[in-house]
PDB file of C-alpha atoms in Angstrom:
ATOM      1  CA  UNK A 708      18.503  16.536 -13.101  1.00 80.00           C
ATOM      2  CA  UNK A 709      14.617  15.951 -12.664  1.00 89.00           C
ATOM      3  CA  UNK A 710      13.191  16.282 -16.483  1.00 93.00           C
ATOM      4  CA  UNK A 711       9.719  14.903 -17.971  1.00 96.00           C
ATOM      5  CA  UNK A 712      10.267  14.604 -21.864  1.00 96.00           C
ATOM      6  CA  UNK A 713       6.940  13.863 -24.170  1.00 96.00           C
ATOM      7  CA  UNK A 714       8.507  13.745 -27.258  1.00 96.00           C
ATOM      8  CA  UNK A 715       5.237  13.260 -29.588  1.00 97.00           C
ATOM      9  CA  UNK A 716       3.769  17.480 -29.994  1.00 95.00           C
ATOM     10  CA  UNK A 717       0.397  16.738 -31.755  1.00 96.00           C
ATOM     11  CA  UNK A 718      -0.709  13.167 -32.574  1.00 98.00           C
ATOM     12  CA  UNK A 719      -3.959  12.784 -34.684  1.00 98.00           C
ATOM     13  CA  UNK A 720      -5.928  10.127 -35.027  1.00 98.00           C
ATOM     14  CA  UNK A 721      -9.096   8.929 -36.573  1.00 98.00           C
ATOM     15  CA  UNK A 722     -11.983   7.554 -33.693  1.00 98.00           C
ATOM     16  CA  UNK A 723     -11.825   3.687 -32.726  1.00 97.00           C
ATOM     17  CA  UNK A 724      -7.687   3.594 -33.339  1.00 98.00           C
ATOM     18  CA  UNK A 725      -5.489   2.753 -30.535  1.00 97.00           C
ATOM     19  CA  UNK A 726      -2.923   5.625 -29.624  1.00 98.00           C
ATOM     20  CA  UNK A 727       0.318   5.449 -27.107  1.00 97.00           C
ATOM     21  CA  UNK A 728       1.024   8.489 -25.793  1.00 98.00           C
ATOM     22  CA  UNK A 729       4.980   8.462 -24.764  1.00 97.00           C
ATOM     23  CA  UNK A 730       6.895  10.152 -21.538  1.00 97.00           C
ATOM     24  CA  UNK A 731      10.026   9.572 -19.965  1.00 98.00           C
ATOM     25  CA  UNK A 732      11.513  10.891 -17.335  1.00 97.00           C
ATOM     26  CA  UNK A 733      15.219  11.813 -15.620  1.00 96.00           C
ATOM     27  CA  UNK A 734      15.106  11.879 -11.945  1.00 93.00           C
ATOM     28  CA  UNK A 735      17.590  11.092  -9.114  1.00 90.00           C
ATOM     29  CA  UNK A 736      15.022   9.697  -6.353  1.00 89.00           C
ATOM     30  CA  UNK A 737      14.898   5.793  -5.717  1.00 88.00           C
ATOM     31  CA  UNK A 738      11.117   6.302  -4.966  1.00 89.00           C
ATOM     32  CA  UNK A 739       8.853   8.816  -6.573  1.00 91.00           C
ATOM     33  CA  UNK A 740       5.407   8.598  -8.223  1.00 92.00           C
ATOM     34  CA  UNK A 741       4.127   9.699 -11.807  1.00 94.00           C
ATOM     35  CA  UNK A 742       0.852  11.817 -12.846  1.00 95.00           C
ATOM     36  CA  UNK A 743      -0.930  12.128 -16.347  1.00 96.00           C
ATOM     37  CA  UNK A 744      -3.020  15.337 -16.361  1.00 97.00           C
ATOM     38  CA  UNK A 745      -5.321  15.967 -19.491  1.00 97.00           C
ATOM     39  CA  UNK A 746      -6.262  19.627 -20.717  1.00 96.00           C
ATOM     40  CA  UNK A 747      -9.583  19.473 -22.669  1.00 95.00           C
ATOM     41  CA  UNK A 748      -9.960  22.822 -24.381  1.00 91.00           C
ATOM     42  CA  UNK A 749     -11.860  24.132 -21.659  1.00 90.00           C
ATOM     43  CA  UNK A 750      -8.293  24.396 -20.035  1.00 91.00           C
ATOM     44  CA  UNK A 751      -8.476  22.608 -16.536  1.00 93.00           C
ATOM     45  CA  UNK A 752      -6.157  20.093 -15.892  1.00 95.00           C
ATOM     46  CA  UNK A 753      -7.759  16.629 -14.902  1.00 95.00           C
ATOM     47  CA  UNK A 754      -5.796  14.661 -12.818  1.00 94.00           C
ATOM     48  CA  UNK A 755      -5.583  11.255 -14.607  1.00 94.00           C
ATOM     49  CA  UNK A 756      -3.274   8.568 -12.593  1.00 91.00           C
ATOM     50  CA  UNK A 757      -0.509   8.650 -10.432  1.00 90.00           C
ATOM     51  CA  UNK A 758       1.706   5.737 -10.250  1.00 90.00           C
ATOM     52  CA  UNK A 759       4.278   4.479  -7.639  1.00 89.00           C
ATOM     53  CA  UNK A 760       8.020   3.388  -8.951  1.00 88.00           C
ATOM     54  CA  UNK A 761       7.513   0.621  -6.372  1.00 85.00           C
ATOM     55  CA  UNK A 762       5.042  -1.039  -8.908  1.00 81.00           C
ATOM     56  CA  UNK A 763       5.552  -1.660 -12.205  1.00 78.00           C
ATOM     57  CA  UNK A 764       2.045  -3.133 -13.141  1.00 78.00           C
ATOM     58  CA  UNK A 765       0.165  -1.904 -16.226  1.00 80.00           C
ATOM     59  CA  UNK A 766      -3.150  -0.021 -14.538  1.00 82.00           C
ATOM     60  CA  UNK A 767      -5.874  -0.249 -16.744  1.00 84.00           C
ATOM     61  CA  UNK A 768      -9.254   1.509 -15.856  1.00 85.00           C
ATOM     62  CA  UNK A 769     -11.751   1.077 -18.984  1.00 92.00           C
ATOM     63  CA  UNK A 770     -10.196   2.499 -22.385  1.00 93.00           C
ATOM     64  CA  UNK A 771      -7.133   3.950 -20.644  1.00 94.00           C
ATOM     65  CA  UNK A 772      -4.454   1.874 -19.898  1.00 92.00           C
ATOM     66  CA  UNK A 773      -0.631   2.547 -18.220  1.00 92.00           C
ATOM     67  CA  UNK A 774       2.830   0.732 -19.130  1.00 92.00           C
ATOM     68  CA  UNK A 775       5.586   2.227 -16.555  1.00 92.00           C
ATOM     69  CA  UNK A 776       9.048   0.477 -17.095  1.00 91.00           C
ATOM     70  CA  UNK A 777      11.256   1.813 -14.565  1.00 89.00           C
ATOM     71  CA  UNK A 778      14.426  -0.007 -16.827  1.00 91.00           C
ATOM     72  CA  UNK A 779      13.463   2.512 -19.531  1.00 94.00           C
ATOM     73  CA  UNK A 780      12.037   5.450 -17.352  1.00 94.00           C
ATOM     74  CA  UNK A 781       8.993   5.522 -19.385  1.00 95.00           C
ATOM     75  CA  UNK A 782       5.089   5.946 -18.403  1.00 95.00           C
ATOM     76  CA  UNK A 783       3.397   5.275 -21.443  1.00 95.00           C
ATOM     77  CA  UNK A 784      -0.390   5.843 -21.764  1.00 95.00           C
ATOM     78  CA  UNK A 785      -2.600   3.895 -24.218  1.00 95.00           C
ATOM     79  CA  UNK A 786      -5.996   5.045 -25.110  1.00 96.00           C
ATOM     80  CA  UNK A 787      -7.755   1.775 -26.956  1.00 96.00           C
ATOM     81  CA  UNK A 788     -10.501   2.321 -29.290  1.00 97.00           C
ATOM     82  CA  UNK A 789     -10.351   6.522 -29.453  1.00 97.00           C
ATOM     83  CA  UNK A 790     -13.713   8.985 -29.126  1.00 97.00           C
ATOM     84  CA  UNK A 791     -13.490  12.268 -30.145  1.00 97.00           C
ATOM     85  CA  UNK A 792     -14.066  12.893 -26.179  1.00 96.00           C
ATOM     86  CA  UNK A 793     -10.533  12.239 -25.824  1.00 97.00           C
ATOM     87  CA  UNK A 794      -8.928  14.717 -27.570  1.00 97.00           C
ATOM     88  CA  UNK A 795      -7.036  16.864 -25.392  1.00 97.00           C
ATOM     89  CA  UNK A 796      -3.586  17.869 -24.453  1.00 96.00           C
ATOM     90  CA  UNK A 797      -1.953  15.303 -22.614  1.00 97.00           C
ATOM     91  CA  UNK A 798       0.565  15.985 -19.387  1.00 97.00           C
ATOM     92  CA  UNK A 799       2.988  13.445 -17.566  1.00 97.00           C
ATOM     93  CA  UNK A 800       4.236  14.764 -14.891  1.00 96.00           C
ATOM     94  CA  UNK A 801       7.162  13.953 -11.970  1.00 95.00           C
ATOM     95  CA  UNK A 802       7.869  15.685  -8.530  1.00 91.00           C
ATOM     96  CA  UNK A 803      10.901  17.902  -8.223  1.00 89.00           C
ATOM     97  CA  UNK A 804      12.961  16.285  -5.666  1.00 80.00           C
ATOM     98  CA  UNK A 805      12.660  16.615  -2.107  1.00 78.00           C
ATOM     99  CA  UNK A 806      10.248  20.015  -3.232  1.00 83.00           C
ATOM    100  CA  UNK A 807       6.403  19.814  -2.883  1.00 87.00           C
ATOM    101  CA  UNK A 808       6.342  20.945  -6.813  1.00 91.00           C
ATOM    102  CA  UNK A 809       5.780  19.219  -9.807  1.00 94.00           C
ATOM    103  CA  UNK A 810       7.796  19.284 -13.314  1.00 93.00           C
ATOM    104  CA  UNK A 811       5.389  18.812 -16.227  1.00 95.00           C
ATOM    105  CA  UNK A 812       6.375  17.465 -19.318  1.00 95.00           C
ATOM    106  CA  UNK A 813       5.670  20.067 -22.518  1.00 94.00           C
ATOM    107  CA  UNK A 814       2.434  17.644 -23.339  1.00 95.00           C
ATOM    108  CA  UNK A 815       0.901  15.750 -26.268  1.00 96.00           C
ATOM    109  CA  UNK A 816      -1.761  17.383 -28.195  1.00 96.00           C
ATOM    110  CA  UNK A 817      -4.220  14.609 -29.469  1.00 98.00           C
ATOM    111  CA  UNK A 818      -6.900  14.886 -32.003  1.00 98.00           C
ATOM    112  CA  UNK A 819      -9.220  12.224 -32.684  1.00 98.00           C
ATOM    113  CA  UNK A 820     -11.405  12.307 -35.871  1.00 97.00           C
ATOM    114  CA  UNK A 821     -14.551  11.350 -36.454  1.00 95.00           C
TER     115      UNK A 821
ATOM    116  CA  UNK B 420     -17.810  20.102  -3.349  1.00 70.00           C
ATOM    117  CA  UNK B 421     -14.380  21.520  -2.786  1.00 77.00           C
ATOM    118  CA  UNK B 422     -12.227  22.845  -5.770  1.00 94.00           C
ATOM    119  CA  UNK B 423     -10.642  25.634  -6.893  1.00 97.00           C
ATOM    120  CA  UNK B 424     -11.980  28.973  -8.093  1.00 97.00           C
ATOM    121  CA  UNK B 425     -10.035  31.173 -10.864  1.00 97.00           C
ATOM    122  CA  UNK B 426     -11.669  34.301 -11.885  1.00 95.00           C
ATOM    123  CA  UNK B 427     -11.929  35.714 -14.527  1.00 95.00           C
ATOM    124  CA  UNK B 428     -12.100  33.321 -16.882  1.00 95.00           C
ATOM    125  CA  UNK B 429     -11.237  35.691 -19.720  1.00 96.00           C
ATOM    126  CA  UNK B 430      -9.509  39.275 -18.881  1.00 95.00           C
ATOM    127  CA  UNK B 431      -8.102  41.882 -21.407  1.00 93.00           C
ATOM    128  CA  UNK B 432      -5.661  44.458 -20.115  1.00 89.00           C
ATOM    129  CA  UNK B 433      -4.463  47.446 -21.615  1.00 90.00           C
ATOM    130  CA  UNK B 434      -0.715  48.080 -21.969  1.00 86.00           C
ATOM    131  CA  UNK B 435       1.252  49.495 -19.028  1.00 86.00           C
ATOM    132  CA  UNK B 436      -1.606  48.374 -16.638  1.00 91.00           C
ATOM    133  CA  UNK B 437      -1.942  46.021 -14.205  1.00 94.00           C
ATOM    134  CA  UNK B 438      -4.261  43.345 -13.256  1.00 95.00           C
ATOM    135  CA  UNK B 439      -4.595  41.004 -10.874  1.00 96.00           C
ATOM    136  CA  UNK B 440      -5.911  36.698 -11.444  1.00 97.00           C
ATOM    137  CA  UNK B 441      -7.921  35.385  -8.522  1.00 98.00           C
ATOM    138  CA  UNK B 442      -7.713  31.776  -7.022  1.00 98.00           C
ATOM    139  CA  UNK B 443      -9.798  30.812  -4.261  1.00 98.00           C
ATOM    140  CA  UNK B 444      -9.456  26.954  -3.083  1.00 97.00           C
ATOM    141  CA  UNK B 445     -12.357  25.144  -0.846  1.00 96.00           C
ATOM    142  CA  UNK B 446      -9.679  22.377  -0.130  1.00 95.00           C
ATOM    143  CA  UNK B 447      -7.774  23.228   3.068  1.00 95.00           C
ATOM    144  CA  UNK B 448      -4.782  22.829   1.028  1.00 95.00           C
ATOM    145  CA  UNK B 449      -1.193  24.155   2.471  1.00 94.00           C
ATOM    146  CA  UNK B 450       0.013  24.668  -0.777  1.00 95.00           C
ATOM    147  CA  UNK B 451      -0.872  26.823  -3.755  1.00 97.00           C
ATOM    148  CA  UNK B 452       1.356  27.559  -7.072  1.00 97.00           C
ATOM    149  CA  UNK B 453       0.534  29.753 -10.151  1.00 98.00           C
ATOM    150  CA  UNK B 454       1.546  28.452 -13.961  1.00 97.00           C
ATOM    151  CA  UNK B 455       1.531  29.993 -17.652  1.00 97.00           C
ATOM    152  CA  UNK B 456       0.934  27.817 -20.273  1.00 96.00           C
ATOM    153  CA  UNK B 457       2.284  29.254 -23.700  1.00 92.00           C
ATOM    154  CA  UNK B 458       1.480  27.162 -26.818  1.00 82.00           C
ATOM    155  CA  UNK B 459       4.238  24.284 -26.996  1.00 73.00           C
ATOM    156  CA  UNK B 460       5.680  25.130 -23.866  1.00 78.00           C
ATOM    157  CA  UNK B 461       3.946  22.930 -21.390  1.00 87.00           C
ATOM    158  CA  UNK B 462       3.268  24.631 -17.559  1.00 94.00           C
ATOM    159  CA  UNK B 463       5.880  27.158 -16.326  1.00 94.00           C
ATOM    160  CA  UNK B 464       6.072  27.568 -12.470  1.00 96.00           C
ATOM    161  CA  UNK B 465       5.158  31.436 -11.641  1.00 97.00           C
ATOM    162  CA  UNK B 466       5.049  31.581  -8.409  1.00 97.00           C
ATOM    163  CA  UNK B 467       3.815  28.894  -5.354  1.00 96.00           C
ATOM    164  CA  UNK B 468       3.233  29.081  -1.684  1.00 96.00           C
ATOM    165  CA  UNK B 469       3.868  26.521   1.036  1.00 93.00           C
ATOM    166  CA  UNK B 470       2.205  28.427   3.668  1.00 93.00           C
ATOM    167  CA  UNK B 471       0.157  31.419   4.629  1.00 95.00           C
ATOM    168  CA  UNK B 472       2.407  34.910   4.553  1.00 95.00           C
ATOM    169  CA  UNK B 473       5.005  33.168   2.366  1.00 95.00           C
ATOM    170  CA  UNK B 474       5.988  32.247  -0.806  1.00 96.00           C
ATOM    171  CA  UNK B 475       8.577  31.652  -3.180  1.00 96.00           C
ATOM    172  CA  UNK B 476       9.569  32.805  -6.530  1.00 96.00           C
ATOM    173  CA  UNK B 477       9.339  30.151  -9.182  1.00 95.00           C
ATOM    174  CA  UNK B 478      11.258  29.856 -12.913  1.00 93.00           C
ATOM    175  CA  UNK B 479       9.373  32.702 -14.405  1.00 96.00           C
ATOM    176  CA  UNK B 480       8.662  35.413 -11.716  1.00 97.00           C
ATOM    177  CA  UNK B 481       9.988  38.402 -13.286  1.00 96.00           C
ATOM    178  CA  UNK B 482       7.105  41.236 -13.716  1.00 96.00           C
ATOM    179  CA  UNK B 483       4.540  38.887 -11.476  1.00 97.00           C
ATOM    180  CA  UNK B 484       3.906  39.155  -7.983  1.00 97.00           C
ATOM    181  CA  UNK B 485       1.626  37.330  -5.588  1.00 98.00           C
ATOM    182  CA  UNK B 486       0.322  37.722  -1.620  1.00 97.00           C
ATOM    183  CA  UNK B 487      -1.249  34.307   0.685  1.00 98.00           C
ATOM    184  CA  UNK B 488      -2.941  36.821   3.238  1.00 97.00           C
ATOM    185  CA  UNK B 489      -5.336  33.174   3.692  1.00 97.00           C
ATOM    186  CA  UNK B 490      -5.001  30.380   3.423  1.00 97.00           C
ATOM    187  CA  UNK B 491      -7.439  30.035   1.039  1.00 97.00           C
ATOM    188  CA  UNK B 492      -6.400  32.086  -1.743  1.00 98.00           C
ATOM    189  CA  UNK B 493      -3.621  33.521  -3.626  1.00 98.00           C
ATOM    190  CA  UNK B 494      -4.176  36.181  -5.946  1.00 98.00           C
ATOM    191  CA  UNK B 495      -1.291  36.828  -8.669  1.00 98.00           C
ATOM    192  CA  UNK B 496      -0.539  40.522  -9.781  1.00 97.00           C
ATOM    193  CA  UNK B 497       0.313  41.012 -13.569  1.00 96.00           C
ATOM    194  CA  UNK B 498       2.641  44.218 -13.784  1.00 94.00           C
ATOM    195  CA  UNK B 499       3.682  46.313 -16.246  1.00 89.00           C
ATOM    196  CA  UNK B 500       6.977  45.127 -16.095  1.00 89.00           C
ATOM    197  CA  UNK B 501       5.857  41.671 -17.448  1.00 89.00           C
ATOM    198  CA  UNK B 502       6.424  42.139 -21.574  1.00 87.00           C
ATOM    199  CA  UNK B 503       4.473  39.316 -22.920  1.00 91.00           C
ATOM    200  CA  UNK B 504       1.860  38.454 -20.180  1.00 93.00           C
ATOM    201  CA  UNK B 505      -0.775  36.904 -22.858  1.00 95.00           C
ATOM    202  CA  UNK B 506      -1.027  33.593 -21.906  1.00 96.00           C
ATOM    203  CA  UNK B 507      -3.490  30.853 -20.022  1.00 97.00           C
ATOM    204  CA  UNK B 508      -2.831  31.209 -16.399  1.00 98.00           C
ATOM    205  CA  UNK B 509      -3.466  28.343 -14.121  1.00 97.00           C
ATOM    206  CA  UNK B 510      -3.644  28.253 -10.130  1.00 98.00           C
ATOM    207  CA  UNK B 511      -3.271  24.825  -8.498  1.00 97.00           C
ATOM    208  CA  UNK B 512      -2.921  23.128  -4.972  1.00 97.00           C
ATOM    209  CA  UNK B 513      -2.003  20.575  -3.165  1.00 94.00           C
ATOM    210  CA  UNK B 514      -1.936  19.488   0.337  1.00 89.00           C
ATOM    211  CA  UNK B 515       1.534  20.739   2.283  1.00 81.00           C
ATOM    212  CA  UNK B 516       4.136  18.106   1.494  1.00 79.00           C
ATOM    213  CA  UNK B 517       1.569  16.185  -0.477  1.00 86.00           C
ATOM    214  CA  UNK B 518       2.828  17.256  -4.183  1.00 87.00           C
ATOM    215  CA  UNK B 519       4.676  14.044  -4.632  1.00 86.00           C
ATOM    216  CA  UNK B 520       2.295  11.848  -4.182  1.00 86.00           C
ATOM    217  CA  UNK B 521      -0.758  12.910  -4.916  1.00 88.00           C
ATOM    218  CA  UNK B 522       0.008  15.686  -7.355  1.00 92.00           C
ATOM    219  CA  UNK B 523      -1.918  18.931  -7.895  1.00 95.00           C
ATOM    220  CA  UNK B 524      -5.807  20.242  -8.009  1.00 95.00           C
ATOM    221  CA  UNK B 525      -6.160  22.800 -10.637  1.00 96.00           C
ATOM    222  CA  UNK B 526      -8.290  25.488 -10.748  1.00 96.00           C
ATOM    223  CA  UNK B 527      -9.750  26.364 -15.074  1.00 96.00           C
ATOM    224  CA  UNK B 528      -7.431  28.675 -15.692  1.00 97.00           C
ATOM    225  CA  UNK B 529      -7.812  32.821 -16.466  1.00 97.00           C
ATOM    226  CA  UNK B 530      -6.811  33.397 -20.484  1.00 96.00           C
ATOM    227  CA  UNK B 531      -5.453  37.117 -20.376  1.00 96.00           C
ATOM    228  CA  UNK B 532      -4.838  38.877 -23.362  1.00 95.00           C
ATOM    229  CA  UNK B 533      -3.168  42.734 -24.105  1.00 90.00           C
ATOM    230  CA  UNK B 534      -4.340  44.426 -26.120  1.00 86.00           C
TER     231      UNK B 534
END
């Protein structure tokens, strides 16, 4: 079965910490890509990064960076020193087979603190 | 700049009425899906559309309904059937067959509330 799982609800944080935000995923394809949306409160999704299972480099673009493990089925997502500009709900998400759909994971809601 | 449109952004209905969410994409995009987003639930499909005059019914259809008369929009139909409809609704796209690897535009949702 395709499945996204992002175990951590709500993580809070206080600005300038590192946070990891977990996912890992089920799916039955050899080749398939990964998303990260975020949901400010204004509700749109942003489309963050999409990754290829061919290649298992960490992606770093400023502040955010990506660890995807295709051993553990995990695309982790590390925000390094936190602004209060990044709190949001955060969604990994897979395709659904052969389907032009996505499966989202049930997000991460992050606060950071002044 | 190309996007999508959702309208309203806020809309109240009364009970045993019906309303009906607009989405309007600027994209050329094939393919168009509705969501609802319930607190702690993440994005559950509604409806989506591959292609102009057809569409399919997604894990939560019941008491929704939905035309793609264009190609650029796809307008979803809350009915009185649906029992809880108060939720964030969100319209998204994506080229046809281009979902897996370059994932979805969303539009900013509709919040619709009974009351």
């Amino acid at each position: 079965a395709q499945k996204v799982t992002q175990a951590q609800t709500e993580i809070s944080v206080v600005e300038k910490e590192d946070v990891t935000l977990d996912c890992v995923y089920e799916t039955r394809d050899t080749t398939y890509y990964l998303f990260w949306y975020k949901q400010p409160p204004s509700g749109e999704l942003v489309f963050l990064i999409r990754r290829n299972s061919f290649d298992e480099q960490n992606e770093i673009s400023g502040r955010y960076s990506w660890n995807f493990q295709k051993s553990t089925s995990s695309f982790n997502f590390t925000i390094t020193a936190s602004q209060v500009v990044d709190s949001a709900v955060y969604f990994c998400a897979l395709p659904l087979g052969a389907t032009n759909k996505l499966i989202f994971g049930t997000g991460t809601l992050l606060a950071v603190q002044p | 700049d190309g996007g999508i449109t959702q309208s309203p952004k806020y809309l109240f209905r009364k009970e045993g009425q019906n309303v009906t969410l607009s989405c309007e994409q600027n994209l050329n995009h094939d393919a168009m899906y509705w969501y609802r987003q319930d607190p702690g639930q993440g994005l559950r499909l509604i409806y989506y559309s591959q292609i102009v005059n057809d569409f399919q019914k997604g894990d939560i259809a019941e008491g929704y309904s939905v035309s793609r008369e264009k190609k650029e929009s796809f307008p979803l139909t809350v009915t009185s059937a649906q029992k809880n409809p108060t939720a964030f609704y969100l319209c998204a796209s994506s080229p046809q067959g281009g979902a897996r690897s370059y994932g979805y535009t969303f539009g900013s949702g509709t919040r619709l509330t009974v009351v």
